[in-house]
mmCIF file of C-alpha atoms and ligand atoms in Angstrom:
data_model
loop_
_atom_site.group_PDB
_atom_site.id
_atom_site.type_symbol
_atom_site.label_atom_id
_atom_site.label_comp_id
_atom_site.label_asym_id
_atom_site.label_seq_id
_atom_site.Cartn_x
_atom_site.Cartn_y
_atom_site.Cartn_z
ATOM 1 C CA MET A 1 59.759 106.889 67.664
ATOM 2 C CA ARG A 2 63.129 105.222 68.157
ATOM 3 C CA LEU A 3 64.147 104.094 71.622
ATOM 4 C CA ARG A 4 67.400 103.029 73.244
ATOM 5 C CA ARG A 5 68.235 101.324 76.519
ATOM 6 C CA ALA A 6 69.631 103.848 79.016
ATOM 7 C CA PHE A 7 73.420 103.634 79.259
ATOM 8 C CA CYS A 8 73.154 104.604 82.922
ATOM 9 C CA LEU A 9 71.249 101.571 84.079
ATOM 10 C CA THR A 10 72.177 98.943 86.648
ATOM 11 C CA CYS A 11 70.207 95.712 87.007
ATOM 12 C CA TYR A 12 70.283 93.381 89.978
ATOM 13 C CA TRP A 13 68.166 91.032 92.037
ATOM 14 C CA HIS A 14 66.784 92.593 95.212
ATOM 15 C CA GLN A 15 64.448 90.782 97.602
ATOM 16 C CA ASN A 16 64.255 88.048 94.998
ATOM 17 C CA ALA A 17 62.963 90.368 92.293
ATOM 18 C CA PHE A 18 64.775 91.292 89.092
ATOM 19 C CA THR A 19 65.253 95.030 89.470
ATOM 20 C CA ALA A 20 66.267 97.656 86.952
ATOM 21 C CA HIS A 21 67.635 100.879 88.415
ATOM 22 C CA PRO A 22 68.267 103.803 86.072
ATOM 23 C CA TYR A 23 70.344 106.754 87.241
ATOM 24 C CA PRO A 24 70.927 109.669 87.806
ATOM 25 C CA ASP A 25 67.279 110.330 88.717
ATOM 26 C CA GLY A 26 65.367 107.090 88.158
ATOM 27 C CA ARG A 27 63.824 104.853 90.777
ATOM 28 C CA PRO A 28 64.467 101.119 91.041
ATOM 29 C CA VAL A 29 61.679 99.077 89.473
ATOM 30 C CA ALA A 30 60.990 95.359 89.945
ATOM 31 C CA LEU A 31 60.315 93.638 86.611
ATOM 32 C CA PRO A 32 59.623 90.152 85.302
ATOM 33 C CA ALA A 33 62.961 88.610 84.279
ATOM 34 C CA PRO A 34 62.081 88.521 80.521
ATOM 35 C CA ALA A 35 62.238 92.336 80.622
ATOM 36 C CA ALA A 36 66.019 91.874 80.475
ATOM 37 C CA GLU A 37 65.649 90.339 77.014
ATOM 38 C CA LEU A 38 63.531 93.265 75.933
ATOM 39 C CA LEU A 39 66.013 95.806 77.274
ATOM 40 C CA ASP A 40 68.765 93.903 75.506
ATOM 41 C CA ALA A 41 66.949 94.314 72.198
ATOM 42 C CA PHE A 42 67.198 98.119 72.518
ATOM 43 C CA GLY A 43 71.013 98.308 72.630
ATOM 44 C CA THR A 44 70.945 100.770 69.714
ATOM 45 C CA TRP A 45 68.228 103.195 68.551
ATOM 46 C CA SER A 46 65.303 101.033 67.366
ATOM 47 C CA THR A 47 61.571 101.343 66.954
ATOM 48 C CA PRO A 48 59.538 98.798 68.940
ATOM 49 C CA GLU A 49 58.720 97.116 65.603
ATOM 50 C CA GLU A 50 62.431 96.730 64.782
ATOM 51 C CA ALA A 51 63.161 95.409 68.260
ATOM 52 C CA ALA A 52 60.252 92.940 67.957
ATOM 53 C CA LYS A 53 61.908 91.404 64.898
ATOM 54 C CA THR A 54 64.868 90.356 67.071
ATOM 55 C CA LEU A 55 62.471 88.840 69.620
ATOM 56 C CA PRO A 56 60.613 86.124 67.687
ATOM 57 C CA ALA A 57 59.339 84.545 70.895
ATOM 58 C CA TYR A 58 57.260 87.644 71.628
ATOM 59 C CA ASP A 59 54.171 89.024 69.962
ATOM 60 C CA PRO A 60 55.009 92.477 68.376
ATOM 61 C CA GLN A 61 52.076 94.118 70.129
ATOM 62 C CA THR A 62 53.373 92.864 73.506
ATOM 63 C CA VAL A 63 56.818 94.265 72.700
ATOM 64 C CA THR A 64 55.308 97.674 71.868
ATOM 65 C CA GLU A 65 53.306 97.751 75.112
ATOM 66 C CA ALA A 66 56.250 96.582 77.209
ATOM 67 C CA ALA A 67 58.501 99.188 75.562
ATOM 68 C CA ALA A 68 56.022 101.903 76.580
ATOM 69 C CA THR A 69 56.236 100.710 80.201
ATOM 70 C CA LEU A 70 60.057 100.610 80.117
ATOM 71 C CA LEU A 71 60.037 104.110 78.627
ATOM 72 C CA ALA A 72 57.790 105.386 81.409
ATOM 73 C CA HIS A 73 60.289 104.069 83.994
ATOM 74 C CA GLY A 74 63.265 105.676 82.251
ATOM 75 C CA LEU A 75 64.807 102.317 81.339
ATOM 76 C CA LEU A 76 64.340 103.098 77.644
ATOM 77 C CA LEU A 77 64.893 106.626 76.369
ATOM 78 C CA ALA A 78 63.408 108.346 73.333
ATOM 79 C CA GLU A 79 65.714 109.646 70.619
ATOM 80 C CA GLY A 80 66.337 113.409 70.633
ATOM 81 C CA THR A 81 65.013 114.028 74.148
ATOM 82 C CA PRO A 82 66.947 115.916 76.872
ATOM 83 C CA GLU A 83 66.850 112.689 78.965
ATOM 84 C CA ALA A 84 68.656 110.736 76.240
ATOM 85 C CA GLU A 85 71.257 113.480 75.819
ATOM 86 C CA ARG A 86 71.894 113.652 79.570
ATOM 87 C CA ASP A 87 72.230 109.859 79.745
ATOM 88 C CA GLU A 88 74.833 109.843 76.984
ATOM 89 C CA HIS A 89 76.671 112.832 78.467
ATOM 90 C CA LEU A 90 76.848 111.209 81.906
ATOM 91 C CA ALA A 91 78.033 107.847 80.573
ATOM 92 C CA ARG A 92 80.697 109.542 78.460
ATOM 93 C CA HIS A 93 81.842 112.008 81.117
ATOM 94 C CA TRP A 94 82.126 109.497 83.983
ATOM 95 C CA GLU A 95 83.689 107.082 81.507
ATOM 96 C CA HIS A 96 85.786 104.522 83.425
ATOM 97 C CA TRP A 97 83.859 105.114 86.669
ATOM 98 C CA VAL A 98 80.700 103.670 85.072
ATOM 99 C CA PRO A 99 78.968 101.696 86.400
ATOM 100 C CA GLU A 100 80.329 101.204 89.931
ATOM 101 C CA ALA A 101 81.161 104.726 91.097
ATOM 102 C CA ALA A 102 78.493 106.532 89.085
ATOM 103 C CA PHE A 103 75.783 104.138 90.262
ATOM 104 C CA PHE A 104 76.800 104.488 93.906
ATOM 105 C CA HIS A 105 76.897 108.276 93.644
ATOM 106 C CA TYR A 106 73.583 108.794 91.897
ATOM 107 C CA ALA A 107 71.651 105.944 93.476
ATOM 108 C CA THR A 108 72.382 107.435 96.907
ATOM 109 C CA GLN A 109 71.705 111.068 96.096
ATOM 110 C CA HIS A 110 67.990 111.076 96.919
ATOM 111 C CA ASP A 111 65.734 110.136 99.812
ATOM 112 C CA VAL A 112 67.968 111.588 102.446
ATOM 113 C CA TYR A 113 65.134 112.227 104.817
ATOM 114 C CA GLU A 114 62.929 109.286 103.884
ATOM 115 C CA THR A 115 63.669 107.582 107.186
ATOM 116 C CA ALA A 116 63.508 110.737 109.300
ATOM 117 C CA GLY A 117 62.645 110.123 112.924
ATOM 118 C CA GLU A 118 65.293 107.451 113.243
ATOM 119 C CA ASP A 119 66.828 109.401 116.079
ATOM 120 C CA ASP A 120 63.838 108.621 118.226
ATOM 121 C CA ARG A 121 64.093 104.856 118.032
ATOM 122 C CA HIS A 122 63.411 103.442 121.441
ATOM 123 C CA ASP A 123 62.649 99.959 120.149
ATOM 124 C CA LEU A 124 66.204 98.732 120.345
ATOM 125 C CA THR A 125 66.711 96.015 122.874
ATOM 126 C CA ALA A 126 70.003 95.551 124.640
ATOM 127 C CA ASP A 127 70.694 92.783 122.107
ATOM 128 C CA GLY A 128 69.872 94.983 119.116
ATOM 129 C CA ARG A 129 71.959 97.892 120.325
ATOM 130 C CA PRO A 130 75.508 97.552 119.031
ATOM 131 C CA PRO A 131 78.192 98.023 121.684
ATOM 132 C CA LEU A 132 79.597 101.519 121.895
ATOM 133 C CA PHE A 133 83.146 100.195 122.043
ATOM 134 C CA THR A 134 84.969 97.386 120.305
ATOM 135 C CA ALA A 135 87.075 95.260 122.629
ATOM 136 C CA TYR A 136 89.013 92.005 122.569
ATOM 137 C CA PRO A 137 88.816 90.970 126.228
ATOM 138 C CA GLN A 138 90.896 87.803 125.703
ATOM 139 C CA ALA A 139 93.755 89.550 123.883
ATOM 140 C CA HIS A 140 97.134 90.313 125.412
ATOM 141 C CA ARG A 141 97.255 94.062 125.893
ATOM 142 C CA VAL A 142 99.784 96.855 126.041
ATOM 143 C CA LEU A 143 98.573 99.593 128.377
ATOM 144 C CA LEU A 144 99.613 102.897 126.890
ATOM 145 C CA PRO A 145 101.177 105.830 128.730
ATOM 146 C CA ARG A 146 98.801 108.697 129.428
ATOM 147 C CA VAL A 147 101.320 111.463 128.824
ATOM 148 C CA PRO A 148 99.409 114.632 127.907
ATOM 149 C CA ALA A 149 100.147 115.412 124.261
ATOM 150 C CA PRO A 150 102.163 118.617 123.725
ATOM 151 C CA LEU A 151 99.600 120.023 121.299
ATOM 152 C CA ASP A 152 100.351 123.672 121.909
ATOM 153 C CA ALA A 153 101.998 124.332 118.526
ATOM 154 C CA PRO A 154 100.152 127.184 116.755
ATOM 155 C CA LEU A 155 97.459 125.851 114.434
ATOM 156 C CA GLY A 156 98.742 127.916 111.520
ATOM 157 C CA GLU A 157 102.205 126.448 111.876
ATOM 158 C CA VAL A 158 100.891 122.869 112.057
ATOM 159 C CA LEU A 159 98.599 123.376 109.045
ATOM 160 C CA TYR A 160 101.422 124.593 106.837
ATOM 161 C CA ARG A 161 104.017 122.160 108.202
ATOM 162 C CA ARG A 162 101.832 119.122 107.449
ATOM 163 C CA ARG A 163 102.970 117.189 104.409
ATOM 164 C CA THR A 164 102.462 113.650 103.206
ATOM 165 C CA HIS A 165 105.663 111.848 104.178
ATOM 166 C CA ARG A 166 107.021 109.012 102.082
ATOM 167 C CA ARG A 167 110.533 108.988 103.490
ATOM 168 C CA PHE A 168 111.325 108.354 107.142
ATOM 169 C CA ALA A 169 114.313 108.438 109.491
ATOM 170 C CA GLY A 170 115.258 104.886 110.387
ATOM 171 C CA ARG A 171 114.477 105.283 114.098
ATOM 172 C CA PRO A 172 111.495 103.959 116.047
ATOM 173 C CA VAL A 173 108.637 106.230 117.060
ATOM 174 C CA PRO A 174 108.558 106.830 120.851
ATOM 175 C CA LEU A 175 105.625 105.013 122.455
ATOM 176 C CA PRO A 176 104.311 108.163 124.219
ATOM 177 C CA ALA A 177 103.989 109.873 120.820
ATOM 178 C CA LEU A 178 101.924 106.987 119.410
ATOM 179 C CA ALA A 179 99.843 106.846 122.606
ATOM 180 C CA ALA A 180 99.148 110.589 122.516
ATOM 181 C CA LEU A 181 98.242 110.416 118.823
ATOM 182 C CA LEU A 182 95.779 107.545 119.318
ATOM 183 C CA SER A 183 94.057 109.053 122.337
ATOM 184 C CA THR A 184 93.818 112.522 120.752
ATOM 185 C CA VAL A 185 92.357 111.277 117.473
ATOM 186 C CA PHE A 186 90.277 108.301 118.578
ATOM 187 C CA GLY A 187 89.641 108.681 122.308
ATOM 188 C CA PRO A 188 86.327 109.872 123.749
ATOM 189 C CA VAL A 189 86.131 113.580 124.539
ATOM 190 C CA ASP A 190 82.748 113.482 126.246
ATOM 191 C CA TYR A 191 79.482 111.539 126.380
ATOM 192 C CA ILE A 192 76.075 112.694 125.207
ATOM 193 C CA ASP A 193 72.572 111.313 125.596
ATOM 194 C CA GLY A 194 71.642 109.531 122.356
ATOM 195 C CA GLY A 195 68.009 108.830 123.315
ATOM 196 C CA GLY A 196 66.991 105.295 122.373
ATOM 197 C CA PHE A 197 70.570 104.519 121.481
ATOM 198 C CA GLY A 198 71.816 105.218 124.999
ATOM 199 C CA ALA A 199 74.977 107.228 125.588
ATOM 200 C CA LEU A 200 77.173 108.189 122.665
ATOM 201 C CA PHE A 201 80.655 109.604 122.731
ATOM 202 C CA ARG A 202 82.237 112.400 120.784
ATOM 203 C CA ARG A 203 85.770 112.710 119.448
ATOM 204 C CA THR A 204 87.996 115.583 118.365
ATOM 205 C CA SER A 205 86.614 115.007 114.832
ATOM 206 C CA PRO A 206 82.982 115.428 113.835
ATOM 207 C CA GLN A 207 81.375 112.054 113.024
ATOM 208 C CA GLY A 208 77.944 111.532 111.417
ATOM 209 C CA GLY A 209 75.314 111.108 114.140
ATOM 210 C CA ALA A 210 78.141 110.584 116.662
ATOM 211 C CA ARG A 211 77.847 106.912 115.705
ATOM 212 C CA GLN A 212 81.642 106.415 115.959
ATOM 213 C CA GLU A 213 81.450 103.487 113.577
ATOM 214 C CA LEU A 214 85.177 103.716 112.841
ATOM 215 C CA ASP A 215 87.611 101.722 114.932
ATOM 216 C CA ALA A 216 91.394 102.074 114.813
ATOM 217 C CA TYR A 217 93.583 99.033 114.154
ATOM 218 C CA VAL A 218 97.321 99.540 114.391
ATOM 219 C CA GLY A 219 100.106 97.734 112.544
ATOM 220 C CA ILE A 220 103.333 98.365 114.470
ATOM 221 C CA ARG A 221 106.678 97.801 112.773
ATOM 222 C CA SER A 222 108.967 100.083 114.758
ATOM 223 C CA VAL A 223 107.698 101.714 117.952
ATOM 224 C CA ASP A 224 109.812 101.869 121.119
ATOM 225 C CA ALA A 225 109.132 99.155 123.669
ATOM 226 C CA THR A 226 106.359 97.591 121.580
ATOM 227 C CA ALA A 227 106.532 94.216 119.844
ATOM 228 C CA PRO A 228 105.863 94.385 116.110
ATOM 229 C CA GLY A 229 102.364 93.148 115.374
ATOM 230 C CA TRP A 230 98.791 93.996 114.524
ATOM 231 C CA TYR A 231 96.707 95.478 117.316
ATOM 232 C CA HIS A 232 93.295 96.954 118.003
ATOM 233 C CA TYR A 233 93.294 100.298 119.795
ATOM 234 C CA ASN A 234 90.857 99.954 122.679
ATOM 235 C CA VAL A 235 89.694 103.528 123.238
ATOM 236 C CA ARG A 236 88.004 102.832 126.563
ATOM 237 C CA GLU A 237 91.064 101.271 128.169
ATOM 238 C CA HIS A 238 93.599 103.265 126.136
ATOM 239 C CA CYS A 239 95.483 100.103 125.323
ATOM 240 C CA LEU A 240 96.622 98.072 122.339
ATOM 241 C CA GLU A 241 95.090 94.603 122.076
ATOM 242 C CA LEU A 242 97.314 92.153 120.260
ATOM 243 C CA LEU A 243 95.596 90.372 117.359
ATOM 244 C CA ALA A 244 98.580 88.904 115.500
ATOM 245 C CA GLY A 245 102.309 89.033 116.093
ATOM 246 C CA GLY A 246 104.839 90.332 113.557
ATOM 247 C CA CYS A 247 104.603 93.241 111.147
ATOM 248 C CA THR A 248 107.326 93.539 108.539
ATOM 249 C CA ALA A 249 108.398 96.217 106.098
ATOM 250 C CA GLU A 250 107.478 93.975 103.144
ATOM 251 C CA GLU A 251 104.053 93.358 104.599
ATOM 252 C CA LEU A 252 103.351 97.079 104.980
ATOM 253 C CA ALA A 253 104.393 97.770 101.377
ATOM 254 C CA THR A 254 102.285 94.889 100.053
ATOM 255 C CA LEU A 255 99.187 95.741 102.094
ATOM 256 C CA CYS A 256 99.483 99.397 101.027
ATOM 257 C CA GLY A 257 98.885 98.407 97.421
ATOM 258 C CA GLY A 258 102.533 97.561 96.652
ATOM 259 C CA GLN A 259 103.778 101.084 97.445
ATOM 260 C CA GLY A 260 107.451 100.536 98.317
ATOM 261 C CA TRP A 261 107.843 103.630 100.493
ATOM 262 C CA ALA A 262 105.223 102.348 102.970
ATOM 263 C CA ALA A 263 107.769 99.682 103.987
ATOM 264 C CA ASP A 264 109.635 102.319 106.006
ATOM 265 C CA ALA A 265 106.615 103.515 107.988
ATOM 266 C CA CYS A 266 106.958 102.887 111.723
ATOM 267 C CA PHE A 267 103.247 102.156 112.083
ATOM 268 C CA VAL A 268 99.978 102.251 110.177
ATOM 269 C CA VAL A 269 96.478 102.884 111.487
ATOM 270 C CA VAL A 270 93.653 101.176 109.617
ATOM 271 C CA LEU A 271 90.233 102.806 109.959
ATOM 272 C CA VAL A 272 87.703 99.997 110.069
ATOM 273 C CA ALA A 273 83.944 100.644 109.828
ATOM 274 C CA ARG A 274 81.830 98.577 112.198
ATOM 275 C CA VAL A 275 78.893 98.635 109.772
ATOM 276 C CA GLU A 276 76.144 97.853 112.272
ATOM 277 C CA ARG A 277 76.912 100.869 114.437
ATOM 278 C CA MET A 278 75.908 103.167 111.559
ATOM 279 C CA LEU A 279 73.282 100.918 109.977
ATOM 280 C CA VAL A 280 71.221 100.456 113.115
ATOM 281 C CA LYS A 281 70.374 104.150 113.079
ATOM 282 C CA TYR A 282 70.629 105.151 109.424
ATOM 283 C CA ARG A 283 68.880 102.596 107.236
ATOM 284 C CA ASN A 284 69.209 104.676 104.095
ATOM 285 C CA PRO A 285 72.190 103.539 101.969
ATOM 286 C CA ARG A 286 73.294 107.155 101.686
ATOM 287 C CA ALA A 287 74.713 106.687 105.186
ATOM 288 C CA TYR A 288 77.579 104.725 103.634
ATOM 289 C CA ARG A 289 78.743 108.021 102.149
ATOM 290 C CA VAL A 290 78.850 109.405 105.679
ATOM 291 C CA CYS A 291 81.152 106.541 106.739
ATOM 292 C CA LEU A 292 83.596 107.616 104.018
ATOM 293 C CA LEU A 293 83.303 111.266 105.026
ATOM 294 C CA ASP A 294 83.860 110.309 108.666
ATOM 295 C CA ALA A 295 87.039 108.472 107.670
ATOM 296 C CA GLY A 296 88.267 111.628 105.934
ATOM 297 C CA HIS A 297 87.656 113.692 109.069
ATOM 298 C CA LEU A 298 89.560 111.256 111.270
ATOM 299 C CA GLY A 299 92.336 111.143 108.676
ATOM 300 C CA GLN A 300 92.759 114.919 108.737
ATOM 301 C CA THR A 301 92.799 115.068 112.526
ATOM 302 C CA PHE A 302 95.327 112.223 112.491
ATOM 303 C CA VAL A 303 97.781 113.929 110.123
ATOM 304 C CA LEU A 304 97.534 117.301 111.897
ATOM 305 C CA THR A 305 97.983 115.755 115.337
ATOM 306 C CA ALA A 306 100.883 113.617 114.115
ATOM 307 C CA THR A 307 102.508 116.746 112.662
ATOM 308 C CA ALA A 308 102.047 118.626 115.947
ATOM 309 C CA LEU A 309 103.682 115.674 117.754
ATOM 310 C CA GLY A 310 106.727 115.846 115.489
ATOM 311 C CA LEU A 311 105.834 112.786 113.388
ATOM 312 C CA GLY A 312 105.766 112.491 109.594
ATOM 313 C CA PRO A 313 102.262 111.275 108.663
ATOM 314 C CA PHE A 314 100.727 109.889 105.490
ATOM 315 C CA GLN A 315 97.409 108.530 104.277
ATOM 316 C CA THR A 316 96.691 106.152 101.450
ATOM 317 C CA GLY A 317 93.575 105.201 99.549
ATOM 318 C CA ALA A 318 95.516 102.382 97.884
ATOM 319 C CA PHE A 319 95.460 99.233 100.008
ATOM 320 C CA HIS A 320 94.397 95.614 99.704
ATOM 321 C CA ASP A 321 91.050 95.489 101.480
ATOM 322 C CA THR A 322 90.667 91.727 101.785
ATOM 323 C CA ALA A 323 94.304 90.999 102.691
ATOM 324 C CA LEU A 324 94.221 93.745 105.301
ATOM 325 C CA ALA A 325 90.944 92.481 106.767
ATOM 326 C CA ALA A 326 92.387 88.953 106.908
ATOM 327 C CA ARG A 327 95.562 90.177 108.653
ATOM 328 C CA LEU A 328 93.398 91.910 111.256
ATOM 329 C CA ASN A 329 91.212 88.850 111.642
ATOM 330 C CA LEU A 330 88.159 90.792 110.465
ATOM 331 C CA ASP A 331 85.396 89.114 108.482
ATOM 332 C CA GLY A 332 85.180 91.911 105.897
ATOM 333 C CA VAL A 333 81.378 91.896 106.309
ATOM 334 C CA THR A 334 80.568 93.331 109.710
ATOM 335 C CA SER A 335 83.888 95.202 109.792
ATOM 336 C CA VAL A 336 85.398 96.732 106.673
ATOM 337 C CA PRO A 337 88.690 98.643 106.268
ATOM 338 C CA LEU A 338 88.069 102.095 104.742
ATOM 339 C CA TYR A 339 91.286 104.067 105.031
ATOM 340 C CA VAL A 340 94.949 103.545 105.906
ATOM 341 C CA LEU A 341 96.932 106.184 107.765
ATOM 342 C CA GLY A 342 100.467 105.936 109.058
ATOM 343 C CA ALA A 343 103.587 107.711 110.219
ATOM 344 C CA GLY A 344 107.249 107.504 111.028
ATOM 345 C CA LEU A 345 109.847 109.945 112.254
ATOM 346 C CA PRO A 346 110.199 112.557 109.521
ATOM 347 C CA GLU A 347 113.201 112.925 107.237
ATOM 348 C CA SER A 348 114.162 116.491 106.351
ATOM 349 C CA THR A 349 112.596 115.984 102.868
ATOM 350 C CA PRO A 350 109.121 114.506 103.357
ATOM 351 C CA ASP A 351 108.697 113.499 99.720
ATOM 352 C CA PRO A 352 111.770 113.376 97.448
ATOM 353 C CA ASP A 353 109.559 113.254 94.327
ATOM 354 C CA ALA A 354 107.712 116.495 95.121
ATOM 355 C CA ARG A 355 109.751 119.141 93.258
ATOM 356 C CA PRO A 356 108.656 122.785 93.099
ATOM 357 C CA ALA A 357 106.768 123.562 89.887
ATOM 358 C CA GLY A 358 108.821 125.781 87.585
ATOM 359 C CA LEU A 359 108.248 127.389 84.215
ATOM 360 C CA THR A 360 108.266 124.052 82.349
ATOM 361 C CA ALA A 361 105.570 122.593 84.592
ATOM 362 C CA PHE A 362 103.380 125.669 84.203
ATOM 363 C CA ARG A 363 103.834 125.546 80.417
ATOM 364 C CA HIS A 364 102.105 122.168 80.581
ATOM 365 C CA THR A 365 99.325 123.409 82.838
ATOM 366 C CA THR A 366 95.857 124.591 81.966
ATOM 367 C CA LEU A 367 95.347 127.342 84.513
HETATM 368 C C1 FMN B 401 92.196 110.277 100.322
HETATM 369 C C2 FMN B 401 93.661 110.309 99.974
HETATM 370 C C3 FMN B 401 94.253 109.222 99.407
HETATM 371 C C4 FMN B 401 95.613 109.222 99.097
HETATM 372 N N1 FMN B 401 96.173 108.110 98.594
HETATM 373 C C5 FMN B 401 97.492 108.088 98.359
HETATM 374 C C6 FMN B 401 98.116 106.910 97.874
HETATM 375 O O1 FMN B 401 97.472 105.886 97.666
HETATM 376 N N2 FMN B 401 99.448 106.934 97.659
HETATM 377 C C7 FMN B 401 100.200 108.046 97.888
HETATM 378 O O2 FMN B 401 101.405 108.009 97.677
HETATM 379 N N3 FMN B 401 99.632 109.183 98.333
HETATM 380 C C8 FMN B 401 98.313 109.232 98.585
HETATM 381 N N4 FMN B 401 97.732 110.367 99.084
HETATM 382 C C9 FMN B 401 98.578 111.549 99.340
HETATM 383 C C10 FMN B 401 98.449 112.603 98.261
HETATM 384 O O3 FMN B 401 99.109 112.199 97.110
HETATM 385 C C11 FMN B 401 98.989 113.915 98.810
HETATM 386 O O4 FMN B 401 98.128 114.356 99.829
HETATM 387 C C12 FMN B 401 99.135 114.968 97.722
HETATM 388 O O5 FMN B 401 100.170 114.650 96.849
HETATM 389 C C13 FMN B 401 99.366 116.364 98.294
HETATM 390 O O6 FMN B 401 100.547 116.381 99.104
HETATM 391 P P1 FMN B 401 100.471 116.823 100.614
HETATM 392 O O7 FMN B 401 99.664 115.808 101.368
HETATM 393 O O8 FMN B 401 101.901 116.860 101.089
HETATM 394 O O9 FMN B 401 99.812 118.170 100.671
HETATM 395 C C14 FMN B 401 96.397 110.381 99.370
HETATM 396 C C15 FMN B 401 95.778 111.499 99.956
HETATM 397 C C16 FMN B 401 94.439 111.472 100.262
HETATM 398 C C17 FMN B 401 93.808 112.672 100.920
#
């Protein structure tokens, strides 16, 4: 029987053990480090005897026995089996996303309920319980107006009026509009009893476990009566806490992955995950997916609210994580930027490059 190393296999050290983790369905297995040499010998279809010839330091019988163990763990696959075909299909289909994205997806698709009962944790001490709110008590702050947001536009109209804006009128955004946007999207709506975790708050967006791990940081370039700079939005005080002065057009374009149009945005809002707030309850790595989903929910509420307030919103997945974290004085470990939103005053054409699809475009479309 000929064997081959699984294409969909990620190896790493975990808790000081060399670990091989096959996906989509395999389990991580701790192995002695020489197993890497053995796996390496099965880069192409080979019998254990053939592989043993490339491993002169090992006794052929040992290689055969070890290969049987690696096969049992799905690290080696047997030629002609459905497992081998699926492995090849996955590696080919996910192509450039292998290994990072494919590994993350498949390695977090199981064991959702392995740590069930987490909700009932009463063992958290005051020290172990992450604060509900992020705050910079020493920072200079801008207290924001509490003008009720005129959010009475019909939902249907707002839904169909929303577009991603990449062109903006050259005027500053009124401060009450920014204030209303921040409080509507990020402010607490009410408080619920989270058991051992104490009180939790809810927002206008659903958020996994009501953990509210996402904080809003605001880069202001052009907002009425507000100095350009990088701020944290303190949801409890409804204020902007100054972290660093200055926020230029060039900086916005650079931080948004070199996208020139972002230079004209009046402000950006960076969604930053406070990792511990989620991790302390959900110890399964699948919870990281929920952080990303939570960011999407906040993003959608942001763009709809901004539209209802007469702003031209956008969102971008392209941004420089480390440069952005550094600008916000975040360590990039306990607090990680996940999503960048922004807005300005809309131009009549939100996106000059978005032309209606005509006959030529449809000729080049697989419907
Ligand atoms: C998660 C996400 C990431 C995006 N990233 C970018 C981006 O990096 N650059 C950009 O110009 N547009 C980005 N967009 C905007 C999309 O290109 C836009 O939504 C799409 O063209 C549809 O246009 P619409 O938003 O007006 O409906 C992103 C949208 C989403 C939802």
